[in-house]
């Protein structure tokens, strides 16, 4: 598939999706959101892709937010529609993907950029990264899941302060808050994400998908996550990966999982 605003590259079980509008600090316009949806969908359906890494091109920005020029003249209805479509097409879509998604935050992750990073299953950041939800400085609020995912990750008080001040936090603070798992020099960022991905790839993709589903259930209103876990746990017993994983352990050899 060919894209205008993103790059998608597959190597050794990892699909790296790079948002590629560096002159606009990789801001998410409508076309980019659709292309990201298509690239994530293709990678998720590709049996050779065990892990997806999402990052931004250049050394300045992961994503500096939703493209402000596209919604500056929207009315109430259009605003609501923008958020609903974006959440469905990209942010909830990524959060609920069966394939693990790691965000490699390589600079500014603001507004929709931080929301995209937060929709990923976890995040690593470069030392120059700066994160924030500046929407209230524009007279709007985060609309791509930010008011929900930020408190889940950093706690309500910190999320309230970040949203109300519209300020940015640096990578060390993000690490301290639990918003990112690791901070590293920018040239080591993708190698680190790939190293973590290779550890993930040694394990059963099928079991990992069930685990993502069960962990996400903890954050779904009206869903009993413990029940989801019980069902997901049971599902594993019907898979070839389970047979291979347990047999390999008992035979004292490394498991060779049949895959996705
Ligand atoms: N939407 C649309 N365009 C954006 C953008 C966004 N969210 N963020 C940056 N850009 C564009 C700028 O308009 C500029 O384009 P131009 O060269 O055609 O004028 C280009 O990207 C470079 O940005 P610039 O502001 O010149 O870079 P900077 O280094 O001075 O500042 C930021 C960097 C990130 C602090 C600043 O770009 C910014 O505040 N961006 C908006 C962040 C935001 O509010 N995001 C939430 C949106 S809901």
PDB file of N, CA, C and O in Angstrom, residues 53 74 79 92 96 114 125 129 174 183-184 190 214 233:
ATOM      1  N   UNK A  53       5.415  -0.587  15.821  1.00  0.00           N
ATOM      2  CA  UNK A  53       5.989   0.602  16.474  1.00  0.00           C
ATOM      3  C   UNK A  53       5.452   1.819  15.733  1.00  0.00           C
ATOM      4  O   UNK A  53       5.470   1.858  14.496  1.00  0.00           O
ATOM      5  N   UNK A  74     -15.065  24.891  12.608  1.00  0.00           N
ATOM      6  CA  UNK A  74     -16.119  23.885  12.807  1.00  0.00           C
ATOM      7  C   UNK A  74     -17.202  24.394  13.768  1.00  0.00           C
ATOM      8  O   UNK A  74     -16.920  25.176  14.678  1.00  0.00           O
ATOM      9  N   UNK A  79     -17.708  19.487  15.343  1.00  0.00           N
ATOM     10  CA  UNK A  79     -16.717  19.207  16.392  1.00  0.00           C
ATOM     11  C   UNK A  79     -16.952  17.828  16.989  1.00  0.00           C
ATOM     12  O   UNK A  79     -16.014  17.030  17.127  1.00  0.00           O
ATOM     13  N   UNK A  92      -9.335   4.515  19.438  1.00  0.00           N
ATOM     14  CA  UNK A  92      -9.882   3.280  20.020  1.00  0.00           C
ATOM     15  C   UNK A  92      -9.426   2.075  19.206  1.00  0.00           C
ATOM     16  O   UNK A  92      -9.213   0.993  19.743  1.00  0.00           O
ATOM     17  N   UNK A  96      -7.405  -1.067  20.890  1.00  0.00           N
ATOM     18  CA  UNK A  96      -8.019  -2.401  20.916  1.00  0.00           C
ATOM     19  C   UNK A  96      -7.426  -3.373  19.899  1.00  0.00           C
ATOM     20  O   UNK A  96      -7.963  -4.467  19.705  1.00  0.00           O
ATOM     21  N   UNK A 114      -0.219  13.199  21.856  1.00  0.00           N
ATOM     22  CA  UNK A 114      -0.141  12.465  23.124  1.00  0.00           C
ATOM     23  C   UNK A 114      -1.288  11.461  23.201  1.00  0.00           C
ATOM     24  O   UNK A 114      -1.116  10.352  23.715  1.00  0.00           O
ATOM     25  N   UNK A 125      10.226   6.962  25.326  1.00  0.00           N
ATOM     26  CA  UNK A 125      10.420   8.343  24.851  1.00  0.00           C
ATOM     27  C   UNK A 125      11.891   8.697  24.779  1.00  0.00           C
ATOM     28  O   UNK A 125      12.716   8.140  25.517  1.00  0.00           O
ATOM     29  N   UNK A 129      11.804  14.552  24.390  1.00  0.00           N
ATOM     30  CA  UNK A 129      10.339  14.525  24.218  1.00  0.00           C
ATOM     31  C   UNK A 129       9.661  15.497  25.186  1.00  0.00           C
ATOM     32  O   UNK A 129      10.116  15.709  26.308  1.00  0.00           O
ATOM     33  N   UNK A 174       7.548  12.611  32.631  1.00  0.00           N
ATOM     34  CA  UNK A 174       6.626  11.600  32.079  1.00  0.00           C
ATOM     35  C   UNK A 174       6.984  10.215  32.608  1.00  0.00           C
ATOM     36  O   UNK A 174       6.100   9.401  32.912  1.00  0.00           O
ATOM     37  N   UNK A 183      13.072   6.145  29.141  1.00  0.00           N
ATOM     38  CA  UNK A 183      13.556   7.349  28.453  1.00  0.00           C
ATOM     39  C   UNK A 183      14.993   7.087  28.034  1.00  0.00           C
ATOM     40  O   UNK A 183      15.783   6.550  28.821  1.00  0.00           O
ATOM     41  N   UNK A 184      15.302   7.481  26.814  1.00  0.00           N
ATOM     42  CA  UNK A 184      16.628   7.162  26.258  1.00  0.00           C
ATOM     43  C   UNK A 184      17.005   8.230  25.222  1.00  0.00           C
ATOM     44  O   UNK A 184      16.125   8.929  24.705  1.00  0.00           O
ATOM     45  N   UNK A 190      14.565   4.067  18.693  1.00  0.00           N
ATOM     46  CA  UNK A 190      14.010   2.964  17.902  1.00  0.00           C
ATOM     47  C   UNK A 190      14.697   1.636  18.231  1.00  0.00           C
ATOM     48  O   UNK A 190      14.011   0.623  18.387  1.00  0.00           O
ATOM     49  N   UNK A 214      -7.944  -8.580  27.790  1.00  0.00           N
ATOM     50  CA  UNK A 214      -8.309  -8.658  29.214  1.00  0.00           C
ATOM     51  C   UNK A 214      -7.867  -7.392  29.962  1.00  0.00           C
ATOM     52  O   UNK A 214      -8.617  -6.852  30.784  1.00  0.00           O
ATOM     53  N   UNK A 233      -8.586 -16.442  29.398  1.00  0.00           N
ATOM     54  CA  UNK A 233      -7.714 -17.512  29.906  1.00  0.00           C
ATOM     55  C   UNK A 233      -8.171 -18.851  29.323  1.00  0.00           C
ATOM     56  O   UNK A 233      -7.373 -19.607  28.776  1.00  0.00           O
TER      57      UNK A 233
END
